[in-house]
Amino acid sequence: MCQLLGMNCNVPTDICFSFEGFSARGGKTDHHSDGWGIAFFEGKGCRIFLDAKPSIDSPVADLVRCYPIHSTHVIAHIRKATQGEIALENCHPFRRELWGRYWVFAHNGNLPDFQPKTQGFYKAVGDTDSEKALCVILERLRQTFPEGKPPLEKLYPVLQKVTQELAAIGVFNYLLSDGEHFFTHCSTNLSYIVRQAPFAAAHLIDQDMTVDFSELTTPSDRVAVIATTPLTDNEVWTKIQPGELLVFQDGLPLKL
Amino acid sequence: MCQLLGMNCNVPTDICFSFEGFSARGGKTDHHSDGWGIAFFEGKGCRIFLDAKPSIDSPVADLVRCYPIHSTHVIAHIRKATQGEIALENCHPFRRELWGRYWVFAHNGNLPDFQPKTQGFYKAVGDTDSEKALCVILERLRQTFPEGKPPLEKLYPVLQKVTQELAAIGVFNYLLSDGEHFFTHCSTNLSYIVRQAPFAAAHLIDQDMTVDFSELTTPSDRVAVIATTPLTDNEVWTKIQPGELLVFQDGLPLKL
């Protein structure tokens, strides 16, 4: 299985602290060493850094650790291969365009024997069940709403339905974002924390590293961090319930 | 206008030497400082590094200069904005998926008042004429060959026709690749060089830097480098003729 890390904020924020602990799991504190990737939305634009090397050995991961890219929607993934060889085309996050927006997706889990029948709007480039799942999701959204992105209350039930269909096949924890809404689905393991004023210090589990967020933030900042398992050992993380599809915006889960 | 750099080889090769000279044009030896980007195909996989900062100031460009990624198809671009603000979503190269392959595109030129009518298979995320042109090209290919990628001799005339239609609107120099075929269209300025045995030393125009390729290559290696203007001052570059659409494979332009 793999590990997921996501961030959604109300102001562009760097993910250096969380990525420091998370990337250690890519071959140092844990065995997810079959490649990794991270996507940053900056406005409608999106850039994805990928490497088939373990995140602890990757010069690209060094860059991400040291170059603070400020973003409101971040999706990261470290891979322990289940389906598909260790190759760049199988590294998450995957990206496609729908309705003139980029959609970015990373998956933790396994959909055994997954051979979806689709109309072929989107086709997987690599061999993973995960990329195929993204193609199925986006095709469903596209066919249901051919004119463009609908309001969230119309989009949500369609996404929930196709998610449930896919989750019936196997383990299907995912992060999905178009830079406007940040969707998280929990099938087995996914937790989140919302950091907001009054900010305090946080200490990583995977590295002996502490950051005092009160020194780095303004009182109106709000940041949600979502991860397969908690990244810090002195904060209270909320476990997302199996079957729950949350939507984050501006650093908070929306009530739908 | 912008500048283009492409590379197509018969064995995965790094582009560090050419990128060194090319990236100097992004704010140092020339004024193309409105962002830059570079795409590397590695098998079917593809990664794109983008930055809205000038390439001479960009930590991401530092990484590309220092981390030798080996690839057979590379497309790079430094931007001097004509249409669309300086923003990540307007940085080339652009990428879409067609027939289960990634297609990567970068454009040098300007298509004034370009408002294409399309069926909406692909929609631009940013504001550039260039991304819209990619959407038009891929939609035409998709509609003509809905079943999958045809043999090159069937694909080429369709690509040539849509290219001519777009080139009638304005200046349309481009590089386009799916990791298998590398297409280059010259509207005004585009030159290439094929380096093969016996290899010699090459000296950059934009930096006082020389590389002796005979020390770095094997006798069967072949590398085509394509650029808006020649990158070296001691080699003979071939100017592609206006209206010419070349296809490179394994480091050579194909005869079609």
Coordinates of C-alpha atoms in Angstrom, one line a residue, chain B residues 16-238:
Chain B
C16 CA 22.2 19.5 -19.1
F17 CA 24.6 21.1 -21.6
S18 CA 21.9 22.5 -24.0
F19 CA 19.7 23.6 -21.1
E20 CA 22.7 25.5 -19.6
G21 CA 22.9 27.7 -22.6
F22 CA 19.1 27.8 -23.2
S23 CA 18.2 28.8 -19.7
A24 CA 20.6 31.7 -19.7
R25 CA 18.3 33.2 -22.3
G26 CA 15.6 33.4 -19.6
G27 CA 16.7 36.7 -18.2
K28 CA 20.5 36.7 -18.5
T29 CA 21.7 36.7 -22.2
D30 CA 18.1 37.4 -23.4
H31 CA 14.8 38.7 -22.1
H32 CA 12.6 35.6 -22.0
S33 CA 11.9 35.9 -18.3
D34 CA 8.1 35.3 -17.9
G35 CA 8.4 31.7 -16.8
W36 CA 9.8 28.5 -18.3
G37 CA 9.2 24.8 -18.3
I38 CA 10.7 21.5 -19.4
A39 CA 9.1 18.1 -20.1
F40 CA 11.0 14.8 -20.0
F41 CA 9.5 11.6 -21.4
E42 CA 10.8 8.5 -19.6
G43 CA 9.2 5.6 -21.4
K44 CA 5.4 6.4 -21.5
G45 CA 5.8 8.4 -18.4
C46 CA 6.4 12.1 -18.5
R47 CA 7.4 14.8 -16.0
I48 CA 7.2 18.5 -16.5
F49 CA 9.0 21.0 -14.4
L50 CA 7.5 24.5 -14.5
D51 CA 8.2 27.8 -12.9
A52 CA 6.7 31.2 -13.4
K53 CA 10.0 32.7 -12.3
P54 CA 12.8 33.5 -14.8
S55 CA 14.8 30.4 -15.6
I56 CA 18.0 32.1 -14.3
D57 CA 16.5 32.7 -10.9
S58 CA 14.5 29.5 -10.6
P59 CA 15.4 26.9 -8.0
V60 CA 13.6 24.4 -10.2
A61 CA 15.9 25.3 -13.1
D62 CA 18.9 24.8 -10.8
L63 CA 17.6 21.2 -10.2
V64 CA 17.2 20.6 -13.9
R65 CA 20.7 21.9 -14.6
C66 CA 22.3 19.7 -11.9
Y67 CA 20.2 16.6 -11.9
P68 CA 20.8 14.7 -15.2
I69 CA 17.5 13.2 -16.2
H70 CA 17.9 10.8 -19.1
S71 CA 15.2 11.0 -21.7
T72 CA 14.7 10.4 -25.4
H73 CA 12.1 13.2 -25.8
V74 CA 12.6 16.6 -24.2
I75 CA 10.6 19.8 -24.8
A76 CA 11.6 23.0 -23.1
H77 CA 10.3 26.6 -23.3
I78 CA 11.2 30.0 -21.9
R79 CA 8.5 32.5 -22.1
K80 CA 8.2 36.1 -23.2
A81 CA 4.5 36.7 -22.6
T82 CA 2.4 37.8 -25.6
Q83 CA -1.0 36.4 -24.5
G84 CA -2.0 35.6 -21.0
E85 CA -0.5 36.9 -17.8
I86 CA 2.7 35.6 -16.0
A87 CA 1.2 32.7 -14.2
L88 CA 1.9 29.0 -13.8
E89 CA -1.2 28.0 -15.9
N90 CA 0.3 29.9 -18.8
C91 CA 3.8 28.3 -18.7
H92 CA 4.7 25.9 -21.5
P93 CA 5.0 23.0 -22.1
F94 CA 1.3 22.0 -21.9
R95 CA 0.2 18.4 -21.6
R96 CA -2.9 16.4 -22.4
E97 CA -3.6 12.7 -22.7
L98 CA -4.8 11.2 -26.1
W99 CA -5.1 7.5 -26.9
G100 CA -3.5 6.5 -23.5
R101 CA -0.4 8.6 -24.2
Y102 CA 0.7 12.0 -22.9
W103 CA 1.1 14.7 -25.6
V104 CA 3.4 17.6 -24.7
F105 CA 3.5 20.9 -26.6
A106 CA 5.3 24.1 -26.6
H107 CA 4.8 27.1 -28.9
N108 CA 6.8 30.0 -30.1
G109 CA 4.8 32.7 -31.8
N110 CA 1.5 34.4 -31.6
L111 CA -1.9 33.6 -32.9
P112 CA -3.8 36.9 -32.7
D113 CA -7.5 36.9 -31.9
F114 CA -7.5 33.1 -31.7
Q115 CA -11.0 32.0 -30.6
P116 CA -11.2 28.4 -31.9
K117 CA -14.6 26.6 -32.2
T118 CA -14.2 23.1 -30.8
Q119 CA -16.3 20.3 -29.6
G120 CA -14.8 20.7 -26.2
F121 CA -12.9 17.4 -25.9
Y122 CA -10.0 19.5 -24.6
K123 CA -10.3 22.9 -22.9
A124 CA -7.5 25.3 -22.1
V125 CA -6.9 25.9 -18.4
G126 CA -4.9 29.1 -18.9
D127 CA -5.3 32.1 -21.2
T128 CA -2.7 31.4 -23.9
D129 CA -3.3 31.0 -27.6
S130 CA -0.7 28.2 -27.4
E131 CA -2.7 26.0 -25.0
K132 CA -5.8 26.5 -27.2
A133 CA -3.8 25.5 -30.2
L134 CA -2.8 22.2 -28.5
C135 CA -6.5 21.6 -27.7
V136 CA -7.4 22.1 -31.4
I137 CA -4.7 19.8 -32.6
L138 CA -5.5 17.0 -30.3
E139 CA -9.2 17.3 -30.9
R140 CA -8.6 17.0 -34.6
L141 CA -6.5 13.9 -34.1
R142 CA -9.0 12.4 -31.8
Q143 CA -11.9 12.9 -34.0
T144 CA -10.1 11.7 -37.1
F145 CA -8.7 8.6 -35.3
P146 CA -11.2 7.7 -32.5
E147 CA -9.9 4.2 -32.2
G148 CA -6.3 5.0 -31.3
K149 CA -3.0 6.2 -32.6
P150 CA -2.7 5.4 -36.3
P151 CA 0.5 4.7 -38.2
L152 CA 2.6 7.8 -38.7
E153 CA 1.9 8.0 -42.4
K154 CA -1.8 8.3 -41.6
L155 CA -1.3 10.7 -38.7
Y156 CA 1.1 13.0 -40.4
P157 CA -1.2 14.5 -43.1
V158 CA -3.9 15.2 -40.6
L159 CA -1.4 16.9 -38.2
Q160 CA 0.0 18.8 -41.2
K161 CA -3.4 20.1 -42.3
V162 CA -4.5 21.4 -38.8
T163 CA -1.0 22.9 -38.4
Q164 CA -1.3 24.8 -41.7
E165 CA -4.8 26.1 -40.6
L166 CA -3.3 27.3 -37.4
A167 CA -0.2 28.7 -39.0
A168 CA -2.4 30.8 -41.3
I169 CA -3.5 32.7 -38.2
G170 CA -0.1 33.8 -37.1
V171 CA 3.4 32.7 -36.1
F172 CA 3.3 29.1 -35.1
N173 CA 6.7 27.5 -34.4
Y174 CA 6.1 24.4 -32.2
L175 CA 7.5 21.2 -30.7
L176 CA 5.0 18.4 -30.0
S177 CA 5.8 14.9 -28.8
D178 CA 4.0 11.8 -27.4
G179 CA 7.2 10.1 -26.4
E180 CA 7.3 8.1 -29.6
H181 CA 7.3 10.7 -32.4
F182 CA 8.8 14.2 -32.0
F183 CA 7.1 16.8 -34.3
T184 CA 8.6 20.2 -35.0
H185 CA 6.9 22.9 -37.0
C186 CA 8.7 25.9 -38.3
S187 CA 6.8 29.1 -39.1
T188 CA 9.6 31.6 -38.8
N189 CA 12.6 30.3 -36.7
L190 CA 13.6 26.8 -35.8
S191 CA 16.9 25.0 -36.3
Y192 CA 18.3 21.6 -35.5
I193 CA 21.5 19.7 -35.3
V194 CA 22.1 15.9 -35.3
R195 CA 25.1 14.9 -33.2
Q196 CA 26.4 11.4 -34.0
A197 CA 29.8 9.6 -34.4
P198 CA 32.4 10.9 -34.8
F199 CA 31.5 13.2 -31.9
A200 CA 33.4 16.4 -31.4
A201 CA 33.5 19.3 -28.9
A202 CA 30.7 21.9 -28.8
H203 CA 30.9 25.4 -27.4
L204 CA 27.8 27.3 -26.2
I205 CA 26.9 30.7 -27.5
D206 CA 25.2 31.9 -24.3
Q207 CA 27.8 30.7 -21.8
D208 CA 31.6 30.2 -22.2
M209 CA 31.2 26.4 -21.8
T210 CA 32.5 23.6 -23.9
V211 CA 31.6 19.9 -23.8
D212 CA 33.6 17.2 -25.7
F213 CA 30.8 14.7 -26.6
S214 CA 33.3 12.1 -27.7
E215 CA 34.1 11.6 -24.1
L216 CA 30.5 11.1 -23.1
T217 CA 29.0 9.0 -25.8
T218 CA 29.2 5.6 -27.5
P219 CA 29.6 5.3 -31.3
S220 CA 26.0 4.3 -31.8
D221 CA 24.5 7.3 -30.0
R222 CA 22.5 9.9 -32.0
V223 CA 21.0 13.0 -30.6
A224 CA 19.0 15.7 -32.4
V225 CA 18.7 19.1 -30.7
I226 CA 16.1 21.5 -32.0
A227 CA 16.1 25.2 -31.0
T228 CA 14.6 28.5 -32.0
T229 CA 18.2 29.7 -32.7
P230 CA 21.4 27.7 -32.6
L231 CA 22.9 27.1 -29.1
T232 CA 26.5 26.5 -30.2
D233 CA 28.9 28.6 -32.3
N234 CA 31.2 25.9 -33.6
E235 CA 28.7 23.5 -35.2
V236 CA 26.6 23.7 -38.3
W237 CA 22.9 23.9 -37.5
T238 CA 20.2 23.3 -40.2

